[in-house]
Short mmCIF file of C-alpha atoms and ligand atoms in Angstrom, two decimals:
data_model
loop_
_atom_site.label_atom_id
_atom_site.label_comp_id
_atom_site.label_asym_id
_atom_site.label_seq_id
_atom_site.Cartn_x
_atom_site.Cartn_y
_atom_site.Cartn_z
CA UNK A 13 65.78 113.27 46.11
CA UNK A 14 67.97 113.35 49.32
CA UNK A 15 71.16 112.62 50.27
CA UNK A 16 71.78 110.20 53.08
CA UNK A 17 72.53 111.02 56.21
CA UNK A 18 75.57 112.34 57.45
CA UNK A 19 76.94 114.26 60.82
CA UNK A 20 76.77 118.52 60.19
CA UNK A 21 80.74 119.34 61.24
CA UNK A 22 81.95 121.83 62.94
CA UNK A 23 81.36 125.38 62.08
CA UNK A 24 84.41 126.60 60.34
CA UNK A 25 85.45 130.18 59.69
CA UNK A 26 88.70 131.49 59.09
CA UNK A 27 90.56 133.57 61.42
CA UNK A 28 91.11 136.90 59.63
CA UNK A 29 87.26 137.68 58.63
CA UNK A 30 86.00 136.51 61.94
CA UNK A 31 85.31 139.91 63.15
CA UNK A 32 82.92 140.63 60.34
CA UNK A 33 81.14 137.56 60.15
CA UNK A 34 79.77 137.93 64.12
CA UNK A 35 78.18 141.23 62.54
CA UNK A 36 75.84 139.15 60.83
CA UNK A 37 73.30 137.27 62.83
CA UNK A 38 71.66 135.82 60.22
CA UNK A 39 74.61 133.61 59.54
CA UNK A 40 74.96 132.04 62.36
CA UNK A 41 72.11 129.30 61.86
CA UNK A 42 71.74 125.73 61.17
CA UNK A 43 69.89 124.74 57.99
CA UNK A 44 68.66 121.07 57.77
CA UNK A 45 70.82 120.88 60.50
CA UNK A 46 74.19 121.60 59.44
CA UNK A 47 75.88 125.39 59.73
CA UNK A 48 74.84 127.52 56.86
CA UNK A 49 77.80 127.91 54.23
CA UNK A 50 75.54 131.24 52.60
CA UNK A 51 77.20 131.45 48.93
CA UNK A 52 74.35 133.21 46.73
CA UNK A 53 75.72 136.52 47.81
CA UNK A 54 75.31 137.68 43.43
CA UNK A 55 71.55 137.36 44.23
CA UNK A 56 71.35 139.63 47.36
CA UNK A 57 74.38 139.55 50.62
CA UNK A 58 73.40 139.32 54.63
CA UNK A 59 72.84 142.87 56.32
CA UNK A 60 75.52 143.61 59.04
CA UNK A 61 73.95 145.00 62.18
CA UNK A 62 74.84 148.23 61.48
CA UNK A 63 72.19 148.55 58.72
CA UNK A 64 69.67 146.53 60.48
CA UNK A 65 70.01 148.80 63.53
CA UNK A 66 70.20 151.81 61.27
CA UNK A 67 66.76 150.78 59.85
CA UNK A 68 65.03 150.20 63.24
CA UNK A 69 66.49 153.86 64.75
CA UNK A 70 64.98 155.47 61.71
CA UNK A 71 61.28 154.00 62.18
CA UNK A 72 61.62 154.14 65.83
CA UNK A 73 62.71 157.45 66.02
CA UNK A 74 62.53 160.16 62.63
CA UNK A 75 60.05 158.11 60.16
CA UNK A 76 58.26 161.15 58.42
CA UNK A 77 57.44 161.80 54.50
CA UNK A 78 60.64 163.41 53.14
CA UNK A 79 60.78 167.13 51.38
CA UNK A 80 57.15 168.10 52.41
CA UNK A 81 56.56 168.95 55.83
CA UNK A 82 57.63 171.08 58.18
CA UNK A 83 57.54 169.18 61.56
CA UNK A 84 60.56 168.26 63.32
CA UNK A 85 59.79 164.19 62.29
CA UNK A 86 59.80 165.65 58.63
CA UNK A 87 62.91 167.79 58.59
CA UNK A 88 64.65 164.65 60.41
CA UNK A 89 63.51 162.33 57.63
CA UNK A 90 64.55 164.60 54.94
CA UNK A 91 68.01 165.21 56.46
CA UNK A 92 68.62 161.69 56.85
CA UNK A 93 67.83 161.00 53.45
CA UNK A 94 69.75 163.74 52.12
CA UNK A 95 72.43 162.83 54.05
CA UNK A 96 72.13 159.36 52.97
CA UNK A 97 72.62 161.08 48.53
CA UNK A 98 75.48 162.68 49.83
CA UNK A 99 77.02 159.57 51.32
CA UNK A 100 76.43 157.88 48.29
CA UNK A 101 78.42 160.44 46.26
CA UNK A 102 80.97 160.51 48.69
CA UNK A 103 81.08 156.56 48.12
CA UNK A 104 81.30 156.66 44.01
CA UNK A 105 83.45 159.70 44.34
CA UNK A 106 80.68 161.86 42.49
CA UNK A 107 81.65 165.60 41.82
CA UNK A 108 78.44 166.27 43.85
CA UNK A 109 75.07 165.04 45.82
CA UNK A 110 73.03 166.31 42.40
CA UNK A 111 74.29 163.47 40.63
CA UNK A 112 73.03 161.18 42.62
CA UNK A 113 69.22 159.49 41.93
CA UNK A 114 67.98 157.05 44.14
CA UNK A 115 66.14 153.90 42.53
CA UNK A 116 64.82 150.61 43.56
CA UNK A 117 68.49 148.66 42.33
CA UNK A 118 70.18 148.58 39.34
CA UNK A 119 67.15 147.27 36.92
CA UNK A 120 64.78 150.53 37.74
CA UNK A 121 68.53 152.69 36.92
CA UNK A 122 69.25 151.20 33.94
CA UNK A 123 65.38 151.95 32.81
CA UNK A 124 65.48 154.88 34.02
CA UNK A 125 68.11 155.55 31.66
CA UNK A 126 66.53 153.87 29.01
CA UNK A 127 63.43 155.62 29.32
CA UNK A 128 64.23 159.34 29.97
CA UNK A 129 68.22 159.82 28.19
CA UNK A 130 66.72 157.31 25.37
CA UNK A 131 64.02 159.02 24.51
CA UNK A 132 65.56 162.12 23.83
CA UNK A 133 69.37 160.84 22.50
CA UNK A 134 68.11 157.58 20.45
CA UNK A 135 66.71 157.95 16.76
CA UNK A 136 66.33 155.13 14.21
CA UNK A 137 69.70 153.71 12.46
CA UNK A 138 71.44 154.28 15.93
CA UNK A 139 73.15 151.86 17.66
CA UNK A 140 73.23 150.54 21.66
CA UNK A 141 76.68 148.36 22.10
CA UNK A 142 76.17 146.01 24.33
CA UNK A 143 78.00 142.94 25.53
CA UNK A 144 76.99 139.13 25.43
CA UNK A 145 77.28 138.72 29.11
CA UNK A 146 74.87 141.33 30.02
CA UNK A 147 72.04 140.62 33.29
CA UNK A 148 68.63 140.58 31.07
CA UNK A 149 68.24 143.92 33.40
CA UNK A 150 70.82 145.45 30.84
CA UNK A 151 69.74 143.78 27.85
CA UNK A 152 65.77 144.25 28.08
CA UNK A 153 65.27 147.60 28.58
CA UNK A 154 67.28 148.78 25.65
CA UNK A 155 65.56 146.29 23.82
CA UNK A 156 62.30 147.77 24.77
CA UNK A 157 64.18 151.18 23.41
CA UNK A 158 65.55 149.50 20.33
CA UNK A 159 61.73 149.14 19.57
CA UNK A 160 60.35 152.45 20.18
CA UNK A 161 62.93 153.92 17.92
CA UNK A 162 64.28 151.37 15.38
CA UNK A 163 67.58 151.76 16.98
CA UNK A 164 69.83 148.30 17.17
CA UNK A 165 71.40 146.38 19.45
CA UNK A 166 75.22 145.27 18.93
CA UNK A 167 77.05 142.55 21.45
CA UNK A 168 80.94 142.67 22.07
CA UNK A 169 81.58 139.23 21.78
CA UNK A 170 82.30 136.83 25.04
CA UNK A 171 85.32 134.26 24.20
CA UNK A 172 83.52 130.89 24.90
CA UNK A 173 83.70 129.47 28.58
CA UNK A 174 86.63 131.49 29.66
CA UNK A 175 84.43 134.46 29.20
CA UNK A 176 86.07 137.09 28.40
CA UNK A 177 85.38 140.24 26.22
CA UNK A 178 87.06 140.13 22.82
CA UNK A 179 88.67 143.56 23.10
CA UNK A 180 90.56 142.71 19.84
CA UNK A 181 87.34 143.46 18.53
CA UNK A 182 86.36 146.86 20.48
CA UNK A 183 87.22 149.17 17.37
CA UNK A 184 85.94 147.65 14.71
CA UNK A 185 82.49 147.52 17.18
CA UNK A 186 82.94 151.32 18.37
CA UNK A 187 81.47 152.56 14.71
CA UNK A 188 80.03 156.16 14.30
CA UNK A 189 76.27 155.05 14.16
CA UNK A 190 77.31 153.98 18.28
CA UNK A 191 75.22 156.69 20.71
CA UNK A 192 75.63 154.37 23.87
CA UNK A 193 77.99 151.96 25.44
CA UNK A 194 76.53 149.90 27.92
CA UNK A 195 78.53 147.58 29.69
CA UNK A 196 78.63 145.06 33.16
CA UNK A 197 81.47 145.62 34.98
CA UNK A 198 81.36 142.27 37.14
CA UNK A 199 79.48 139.09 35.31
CA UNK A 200 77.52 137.47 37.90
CA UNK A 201 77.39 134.40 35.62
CA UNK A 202 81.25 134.29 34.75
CA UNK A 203 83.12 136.19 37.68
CA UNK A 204 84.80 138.22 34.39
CA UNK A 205 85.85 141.43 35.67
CA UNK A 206 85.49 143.68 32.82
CA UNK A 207 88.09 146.53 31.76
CA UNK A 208 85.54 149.44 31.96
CA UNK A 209 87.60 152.53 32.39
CA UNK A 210 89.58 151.50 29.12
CA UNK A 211 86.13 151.01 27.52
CA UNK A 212 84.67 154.42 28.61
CA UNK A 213 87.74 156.23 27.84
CA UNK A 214 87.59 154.57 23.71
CA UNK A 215 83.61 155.51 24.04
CA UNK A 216 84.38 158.60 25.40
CA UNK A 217 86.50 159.87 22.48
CA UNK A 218 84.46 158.91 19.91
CA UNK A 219 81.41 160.91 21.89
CA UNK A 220 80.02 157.50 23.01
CA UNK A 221 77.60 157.87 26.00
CA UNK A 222 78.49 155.20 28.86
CA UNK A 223 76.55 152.99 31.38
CA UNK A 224 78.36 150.79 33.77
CA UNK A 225 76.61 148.38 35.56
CA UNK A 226 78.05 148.08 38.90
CA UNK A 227 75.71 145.66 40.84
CA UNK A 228 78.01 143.10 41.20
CA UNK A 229 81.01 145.47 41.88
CA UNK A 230 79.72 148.40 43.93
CA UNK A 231 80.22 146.63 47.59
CA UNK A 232 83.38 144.52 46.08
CA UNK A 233 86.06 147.02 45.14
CA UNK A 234 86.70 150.65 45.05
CA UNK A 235 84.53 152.42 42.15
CA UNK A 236 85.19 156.36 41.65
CA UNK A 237 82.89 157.33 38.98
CA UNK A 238 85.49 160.45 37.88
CA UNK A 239 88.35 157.56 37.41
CA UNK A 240 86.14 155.41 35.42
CA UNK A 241 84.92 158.57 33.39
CA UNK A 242 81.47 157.33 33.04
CA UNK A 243 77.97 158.88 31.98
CA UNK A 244 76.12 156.91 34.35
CA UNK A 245 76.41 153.92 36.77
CA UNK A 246 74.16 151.46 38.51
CA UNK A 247 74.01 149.79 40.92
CA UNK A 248 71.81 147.79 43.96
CA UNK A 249 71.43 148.26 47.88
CA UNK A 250 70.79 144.92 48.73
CA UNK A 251 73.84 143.42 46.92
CA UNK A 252 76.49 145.57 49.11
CA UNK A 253 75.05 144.54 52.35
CA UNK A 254 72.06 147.53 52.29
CA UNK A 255 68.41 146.80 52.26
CA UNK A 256 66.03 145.83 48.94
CA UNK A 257 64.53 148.15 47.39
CA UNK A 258 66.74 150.76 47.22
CA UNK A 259 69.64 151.56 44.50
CA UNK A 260 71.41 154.17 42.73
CA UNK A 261 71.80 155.99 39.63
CA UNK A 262 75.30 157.85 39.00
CA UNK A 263 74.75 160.46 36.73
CA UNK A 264 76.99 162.68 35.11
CA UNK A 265 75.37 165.97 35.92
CA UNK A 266 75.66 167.39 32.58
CA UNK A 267 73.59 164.27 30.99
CA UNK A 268 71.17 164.50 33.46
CA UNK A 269 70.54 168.40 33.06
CA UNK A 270 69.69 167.38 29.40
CA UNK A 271 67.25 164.71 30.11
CA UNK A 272 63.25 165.08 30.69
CA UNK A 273 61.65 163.19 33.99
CA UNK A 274 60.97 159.40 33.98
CA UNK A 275 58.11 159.19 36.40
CA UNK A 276 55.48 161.66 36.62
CA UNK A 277 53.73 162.56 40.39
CA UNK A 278 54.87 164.06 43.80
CA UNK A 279 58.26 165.65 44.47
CA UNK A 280 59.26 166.06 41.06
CA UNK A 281 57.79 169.53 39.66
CA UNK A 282 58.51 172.66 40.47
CA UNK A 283 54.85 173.80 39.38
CA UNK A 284 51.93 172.24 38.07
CA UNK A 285 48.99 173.56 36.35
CA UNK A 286 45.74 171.75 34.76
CA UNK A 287 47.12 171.48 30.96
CA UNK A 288 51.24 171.35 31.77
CA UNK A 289 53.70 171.19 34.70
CA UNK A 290 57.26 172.38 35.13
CA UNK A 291 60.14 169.58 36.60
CA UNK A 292 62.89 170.02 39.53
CA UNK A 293 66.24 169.87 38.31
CA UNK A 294 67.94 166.86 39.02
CA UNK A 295 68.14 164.47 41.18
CA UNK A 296 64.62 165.30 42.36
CA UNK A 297 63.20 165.30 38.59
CA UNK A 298 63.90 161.50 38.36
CA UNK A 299 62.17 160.82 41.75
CA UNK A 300 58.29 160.94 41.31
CA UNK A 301 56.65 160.24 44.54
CA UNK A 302 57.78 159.11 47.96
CA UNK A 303 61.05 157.62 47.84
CA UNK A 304 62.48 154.64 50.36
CA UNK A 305 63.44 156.66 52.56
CA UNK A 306 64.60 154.02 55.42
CA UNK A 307 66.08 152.05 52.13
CA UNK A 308 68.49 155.13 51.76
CA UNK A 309 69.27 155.11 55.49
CA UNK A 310 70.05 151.91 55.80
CA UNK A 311 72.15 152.22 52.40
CA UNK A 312 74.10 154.61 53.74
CA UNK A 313 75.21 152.72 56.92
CA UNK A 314 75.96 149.89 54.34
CA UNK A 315 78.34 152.17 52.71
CA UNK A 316 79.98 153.14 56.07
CA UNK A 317 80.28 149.55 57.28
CA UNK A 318 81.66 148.85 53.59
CA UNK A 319 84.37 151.24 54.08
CA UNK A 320 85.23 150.39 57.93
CA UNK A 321 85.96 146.86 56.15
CA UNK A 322 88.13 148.54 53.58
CA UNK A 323 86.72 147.96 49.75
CA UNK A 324 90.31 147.00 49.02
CA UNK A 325 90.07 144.47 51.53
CA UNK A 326 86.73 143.19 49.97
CA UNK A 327 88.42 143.47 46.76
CA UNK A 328 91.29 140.72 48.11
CA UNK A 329 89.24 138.51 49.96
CA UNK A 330 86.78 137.97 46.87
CA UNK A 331 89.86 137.70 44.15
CA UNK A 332 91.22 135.11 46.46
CA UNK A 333 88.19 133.43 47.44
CA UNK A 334 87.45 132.84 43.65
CA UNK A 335 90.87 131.77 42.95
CA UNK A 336 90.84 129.38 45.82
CA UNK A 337 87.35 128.03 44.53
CA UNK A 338 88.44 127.93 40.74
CA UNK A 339 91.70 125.64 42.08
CA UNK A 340 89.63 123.63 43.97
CA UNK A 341 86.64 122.88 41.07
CA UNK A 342 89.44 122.10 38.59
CA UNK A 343 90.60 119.41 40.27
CA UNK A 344 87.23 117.82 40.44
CA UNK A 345 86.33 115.07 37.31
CA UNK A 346 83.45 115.80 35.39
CA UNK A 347 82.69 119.29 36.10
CA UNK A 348 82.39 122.40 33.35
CA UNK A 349 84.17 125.83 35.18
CA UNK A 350 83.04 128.75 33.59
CA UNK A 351 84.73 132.01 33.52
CA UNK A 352 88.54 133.33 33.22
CA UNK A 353 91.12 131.07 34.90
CA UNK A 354 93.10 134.15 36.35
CA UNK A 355 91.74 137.48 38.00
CA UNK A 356 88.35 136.76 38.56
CA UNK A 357 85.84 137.99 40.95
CA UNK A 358 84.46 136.02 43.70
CA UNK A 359 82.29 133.90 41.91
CA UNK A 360 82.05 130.83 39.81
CA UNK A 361 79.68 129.04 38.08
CA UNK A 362 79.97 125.50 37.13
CA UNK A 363 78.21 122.48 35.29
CA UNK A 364 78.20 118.78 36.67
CA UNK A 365 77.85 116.34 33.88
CA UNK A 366 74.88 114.63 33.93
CA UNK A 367 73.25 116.57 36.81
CA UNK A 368 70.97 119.06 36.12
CA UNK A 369 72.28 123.05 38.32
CA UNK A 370 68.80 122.59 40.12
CA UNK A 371 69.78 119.18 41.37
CA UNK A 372 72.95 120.65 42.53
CA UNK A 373 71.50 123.18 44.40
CA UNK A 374 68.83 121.15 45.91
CA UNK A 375 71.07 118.47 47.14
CA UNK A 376 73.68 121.53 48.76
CA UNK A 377 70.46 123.16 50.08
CA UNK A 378 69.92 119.71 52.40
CA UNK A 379 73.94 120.06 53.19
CA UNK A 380 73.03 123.73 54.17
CA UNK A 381 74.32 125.51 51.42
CA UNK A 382 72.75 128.21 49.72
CA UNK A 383 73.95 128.18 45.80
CA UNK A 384 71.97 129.52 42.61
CA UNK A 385 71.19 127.23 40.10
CA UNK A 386 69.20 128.75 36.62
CA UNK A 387 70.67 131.13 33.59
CA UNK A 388 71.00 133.66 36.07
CA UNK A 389 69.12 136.11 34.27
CA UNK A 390 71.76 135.85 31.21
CA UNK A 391 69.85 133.72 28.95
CA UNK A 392 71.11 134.27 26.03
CA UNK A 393 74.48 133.88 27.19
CA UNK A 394 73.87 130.68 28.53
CA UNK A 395 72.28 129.88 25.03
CA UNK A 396 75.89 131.05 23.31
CA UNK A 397 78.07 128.72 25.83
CA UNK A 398 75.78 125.85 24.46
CA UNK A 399 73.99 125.06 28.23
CA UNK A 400 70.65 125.71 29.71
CA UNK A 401 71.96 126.87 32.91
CA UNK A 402 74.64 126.29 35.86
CA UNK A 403 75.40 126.21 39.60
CA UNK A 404 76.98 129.40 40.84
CA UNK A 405 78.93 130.10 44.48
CA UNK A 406 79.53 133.58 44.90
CA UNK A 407 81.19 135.32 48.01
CA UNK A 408 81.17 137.90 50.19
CA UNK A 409 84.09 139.01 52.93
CA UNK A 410 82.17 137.10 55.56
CA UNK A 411 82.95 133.61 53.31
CA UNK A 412 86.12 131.66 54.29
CA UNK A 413 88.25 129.05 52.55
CA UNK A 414 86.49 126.47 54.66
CA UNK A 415 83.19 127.03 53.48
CA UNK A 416 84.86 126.42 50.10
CA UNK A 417 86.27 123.16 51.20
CA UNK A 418 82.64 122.15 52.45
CA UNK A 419 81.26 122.90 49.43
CA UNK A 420 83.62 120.71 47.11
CA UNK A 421 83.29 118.13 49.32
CA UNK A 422 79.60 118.38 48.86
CA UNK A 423 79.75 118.77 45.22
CA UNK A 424 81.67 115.17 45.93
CA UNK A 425 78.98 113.68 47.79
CA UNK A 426 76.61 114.72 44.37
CA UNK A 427 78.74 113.15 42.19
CA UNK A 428 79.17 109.76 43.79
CA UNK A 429 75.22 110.03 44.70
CA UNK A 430 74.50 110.19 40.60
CA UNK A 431 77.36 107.57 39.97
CA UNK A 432 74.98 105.71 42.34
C1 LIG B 20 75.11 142.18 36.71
C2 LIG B 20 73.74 142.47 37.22
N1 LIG B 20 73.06 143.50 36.72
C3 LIG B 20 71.83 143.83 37.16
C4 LIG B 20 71.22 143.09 38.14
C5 LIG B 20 69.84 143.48 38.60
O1 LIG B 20 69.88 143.90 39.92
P1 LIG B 20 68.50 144.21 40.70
O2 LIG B 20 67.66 142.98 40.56
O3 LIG B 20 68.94 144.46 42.10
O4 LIG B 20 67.90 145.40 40.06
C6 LIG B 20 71.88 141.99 38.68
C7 LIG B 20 71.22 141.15 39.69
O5 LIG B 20 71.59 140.02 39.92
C8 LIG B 20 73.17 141.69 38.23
O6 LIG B 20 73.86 140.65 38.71
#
């Protein structure tokens, strides 16, 4: 299937984010031959050259294993990389580096979590509150859980396309059998931007353990992890312009004391013998064997160059981005906008009738768009708002109003393409 052919236009960019977009090189390139209008920035965002310089000074200069030798290379390595935990407490506002547990994203956090606090705090008859609009990678894993104890699942219910939480509903869910509240902050299907400080606080006084998922929120808006009053929080490097392969797990440090290792190997015991071994305290008890170290370097440079932009600013930019892109969908015929109609983040999924979201994306791809078409790993909320999947544009601060205005003209071009 292709569209026919048509002259790329000019590049456009707005004015005010101008600055930041030249930081990324990987934008400025023609795809199919038009300028690439990059709006999959839920699934991973562009790397500024900050962290891709960050990145090539480590491994050109300090790459060593971390915590074991005692060369010069080695003591570099493991400065940098502790230097890197204490940036990222300094970023979530932790009360200290020790809370702080370096993962491969959110999805090895959240089973982290699962596997080492569930073990020891979940029992059969319990029950994990969840919400329908959770990323399978906070859905499975307590699943798994849910298995290996007998404990159940419950779902805060999502109001229908707008997609909001029901909060009407939050006490009559918040029962006493409830040991954990686990909850997304930003839906990267809906945009919804969910209240939860005022969930953690109602968990909180009822004794409720809390989880926020933060991967689409951690490089959007300010998060302070002592204002949202949370047990533990996730989220993913390569999402908030860092590398892959390297996340974070907040943890309150009194939870974590409690909790045994998840991994086994390296750089987690204090001693080992034949028959039984004895752990670090945390963070280095939840990080068996060498970590990514040059992941955590280049995460921390992300953080700086986050907050030279100004989180706030990010904050603005997205809100009005997705309100921009929410005005501009509505007024197009024949097309399904999922999500809340005010105060969303910056991204919005939608539904062409009669064209399948692959089609969509295909047919943008050969316009030089970059969209995500699928359930976005939220099947079975997808299932609940009655469709197999959608089309989803999600932004960054480097996105302008123009690239908006290409891509409903685009979505245009689709629709009079299957009107034939
Ligand atoms: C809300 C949410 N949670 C969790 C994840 C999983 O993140 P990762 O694949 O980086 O572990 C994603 C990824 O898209 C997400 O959007």
């Amino acid at each position: 299937m292709t569209l026919a052919t048509m002259t790329p236009p000019r590049q456009s960019r707005s004015s005010e984010m101008k600055n930041w977009r030249a930081d990324f090189p990987i934008l400025d390139q023609k795809v199919h031959g038009f300028p690439l209008v990059y709006l999959d920035n839920a699934a991973t965002s562009q790397k500024p050259r900050p962290v891709l310089e960050a990145l090539n000074r480590y491994y050109e200069k300090d790459n060593a294993n971390v915590h074991r030798g005692i060369h010069e290379l080695s003591n570099r390595a493991t400065l940098a990389f502790e230097a890197a935990r204490q940036r990222a407490a300094a970023f979530l506002n932790a009360r200290s580096a020790e809370e702080i547990i370096f993962t491969r994203g959110t999805t090895e956090a959240i089973n982290l979590v699962a596997a080492a606090w569930g073990q020891r705090h979940i029992k059969s008859g319990d029950v994990i509150l969840l919400t329908e609009m959770e990323h399978h990678s906070n859905l499975v894993p307590w699943q798994l859980l849910a298995e290996r104890t007998g404990a159940q699942l419950a779902f805060m219910p999502v109001t229908g396309d707008i997609g909001l939480l029901d909060m009407s509903r939050l006490e009559e869910f918040l029962t006493s059998r409830v040991k954990l509240l686990a909850v997304v902050h930003i839906s990267n299907s809906l945009g919804t931007i969910n209240p939860v400080a005022e969930l953690c606080e109602k968990a909180r006084k009822r004794g409720i353990t809390t989880l926020v998922d933060a991967a689409q929120s951690a490089g959007h808006r300010p998060l302070d992890v002592r204002e949202l009053d949370c047990d533990f929080l996730a989220l993913s490097g390569h999402k908030m312009c860092g590398p892959t392969g390297i996340g974070v797990l907040y943890g309150r440090q009194e939870v974590l004391d409690g909790m045994p290792p998840y991994q086994g190997g390296g750089e987690m015991i204090l001693s080992v013998e034949y028959g039984r071994s004895t752990w670090k305290p945390a963070p280095h008890r939840f990080e068996a064997g060498t970590p990514d170290i040059a992941g955590a370097v280049g995460l921390a440079a992300a953080m700086d160059y986050l907050d030279q932009v100004g989180r706030q600013n990010i904050a603005a930019h997205d809100m009005a981005l997705g309100a921009y892109a929410y005005a501009q969908l509505t007024g197009l015929k024949n097309l399904r906008l999922f999500g809340p109609h005010v105060g969303r983040a910056g991204i919005v999924s939608f539904l062409l009738k009669d064209v399948h979201a692959h089609d969509v994306v295909e047919l943008a791809n050969q316009r030089g768009i970059a969209l995500r078409g699928g359930h976005h790993c939220t099947q079975p909320l997808m299932r609940k708002l009655g469709v197999e999947s959608t089309s989803r544009a999600s932004f960054y601060f480097y996105n302008t109003t123009q690239e908006i205005d290409r891509l409903v003209e685009v979505i245009r071009e689709i629709q009079a393409f299957f009107e034939g």
